[in-house]
Short mmCIF file of C-alpha atoms in Angstrom, two decimals:
data_model
loop_
_atom_site.label_atom_id
_atom_site.label_comp_id
_atom_site.label_asym_id
_atom_site.label_seq_id
_atom_site.Cartn_x
_atom_site.Cartn_y
_atom_site.Cartn_z
CA MET S 17 31.29 1.07 5.87
CA LYS S 18 29.49 3.69 3.77
CA ILE S 19 26.31 3.69 1.70
CA THR S 20 27.11 3.97 -2.01
CA GLY S 21 23.83 3.36 -3.80
CA LEU S 22 20.21 2.30 -3.77
CA GLU S 23 17.93 0.48 -6.17
CA ALA S 24 14.16 0.32 -5.83
CA ILE S 25 12.44 -2.64 -7.48
CA ILE S 26 8.68 -2.61 -8.04
CA LEU S 27 6.64 -5.77 -7.59
CA GLN S 28 3.12 -4.93 -8.73
CA THR S 29 0.27 -7.04 -7.37
CA GLU S 30 -3.03 -7.76 -9.03
CA VAL S 31 -6.14 -7.43 -6.89
CA LYS S 32 -8.72 -9.80 -8.31
CA LYS S 33 -11.34 -9.15 -5.65
CA PRO S 34 -11.21 -5.53 -4.51
CA VAL S 35 -12.14 -4.75 -0.93
CA PHE S 36 -14.48 -1.87 -0.19
CA ASP S 37 -15.29 0.13 2.89
CA ALA S 38 -17.44 3.21 3.34
CA MET S 39 -14.88 5.52 1.75
CA ASN S 40 -12.30 3.52 -0.17
CA THR S 41 -11.83 0.84 -2.76
CA PHE S 42 -8.67 -1.18 -2.33
CA ASP S 43 -8.13 -2.37 -5.88
CA ALA S 44 -4.41 -1.81 -6.48
CA GLY S 45 -1.13 -2.21 -4.77
CA GLY S 46 2.29 -3.65 -4.76
CA TYR S 47 5.63 -3.86 -3.05
CA VAL S 48 8.80 -1.85 -3.35
CA VAL S 49 11.95 -3.83 -2.61
CA THR S 50 14.81 -1.52 -1.69
CA LYS S 51 18.39 -2.66 -2.18
CA LEU S 52 20.98 -0.58 -0.33
CA PHE S 53 24.60 -0.94 -1.47
CA THR S 54 27.78 -0.30 0.52
CA ASP S 55 31.42 0.28 -0.29
CA GLU S 56 32.25 -3.09 1.30
CA GLY S 57 30.09 -5.07 -1.11
CA ILE S 58 27.35 -5.72 1.42
CA THR S 59 23.78 -5.28 0.17
CA GLY S 60 20.83 -4.71 2.49
CA TYR S 61 17.20 -5.30 1.58
CA ALA S 62 13.90 -3.86 2.77
CA THR S 63 10.36 -4.45 1.57
CA THR S 64 7.50 -1.97 1.77
CA HIS S 65 3.89 -2.74 0.88
CA VAL S 66 2.02 0.17 -0.66
CA GLY S 67 -1.44 0.17 -2.05
CA ARG S 68 -4.61 1.84 -3.17
CA VAL S 69 -3.20 3.92 -6.06
CA ARG S 70 -1.86 2.13 -9.12
CA SER S 71 1.07 4.51 -9.60
CA ILE S 72 2.09 4.65 -5.93
CA CYS S 73 4.96 2.18 -6.38
CA ASP S 74 6.42 4.39 -9.12
CA ILE S 75 6.13 7.41 -6.85
CA VAL S 76 7.87 5.63 -3.96
CA LYS S 77 10.65 4.50 -6.32
CA VAL S 78 11.31 8.09 -7.45
CA ILE S 79 11.34 9.38 -3.88
CA LEU S 80 13.80 6.70 -2.80
CA GLU S 81 16.18 6.96 -5.74
CA LYS S 82 16.05 10.71 -6.47
CA GLU S 83 15.31 12.37 -3.14
CA MET S 84 16.48 10.06 -0.33
CA LEU S 85 19.55 8.42 -1.85
CA PRO S 86 21.59 11.64 -2.18
CA LEU S 87 21.05 12.24 1.53
CA MET S 88 22.24 8.73 2.43
CA VAL S 89 25.33 8.36 0.23
CA GLY S 90 28.43 8.38 2.41
CA GLU S 91 26.54 7.61 5.61
CA ASP S 92 27.30 4.57 7.77
CA PRO S 93 24.30 2.19 7.48
CA PHE S 94 24.77 1.11 11.10
CA PHE S 95 23.70 4.59 12.24
CA ALA S 96 20.08 4.20 11.14
CA ARG S 97 18.71 6.76 13.62
CA LYS S 98 21.09 9.42 12.31
CA ILE S 99 20.05 8.66 8.73
CA ARG S 100 16.36 8.67 9.65
CA GLN S 101 16.75 12.03 11.40
CA LYS S 102 18.49 13.45 8.31
CA LEU S 103 15.70 12.18 6.02
CA TRP S 104 12.95 13.54 8.28
CA ALA S 105 14.69 16.92 8.53
CA SER S 106 14.87 17.18 4.74
CA ALA S 107 11.09 16.73 4.50
CA ASP S 108 10.26 19.17 7.32
CA TYR S 109 9.62 22.53 5.72
#
């Protein structure tokens, strides 16, 4: 089985009552649902909560689809540690 594609879906959340601490205001956020496709028709899903900056979900989507996907295409999804090591190595400069 090989990874063939990825789609990142943004689910924006509305924060009606922002939370404050001494340094931050938590007034934005959302989720990025990642769909990972394989050559065998199997689709995997992951959900990541991100917050604090309104555009952060858009940024995560671009990183997933434009930077990480090319490194994962052709890899076996069952070898998650190998893929993670490859992704970390690409960001280590």
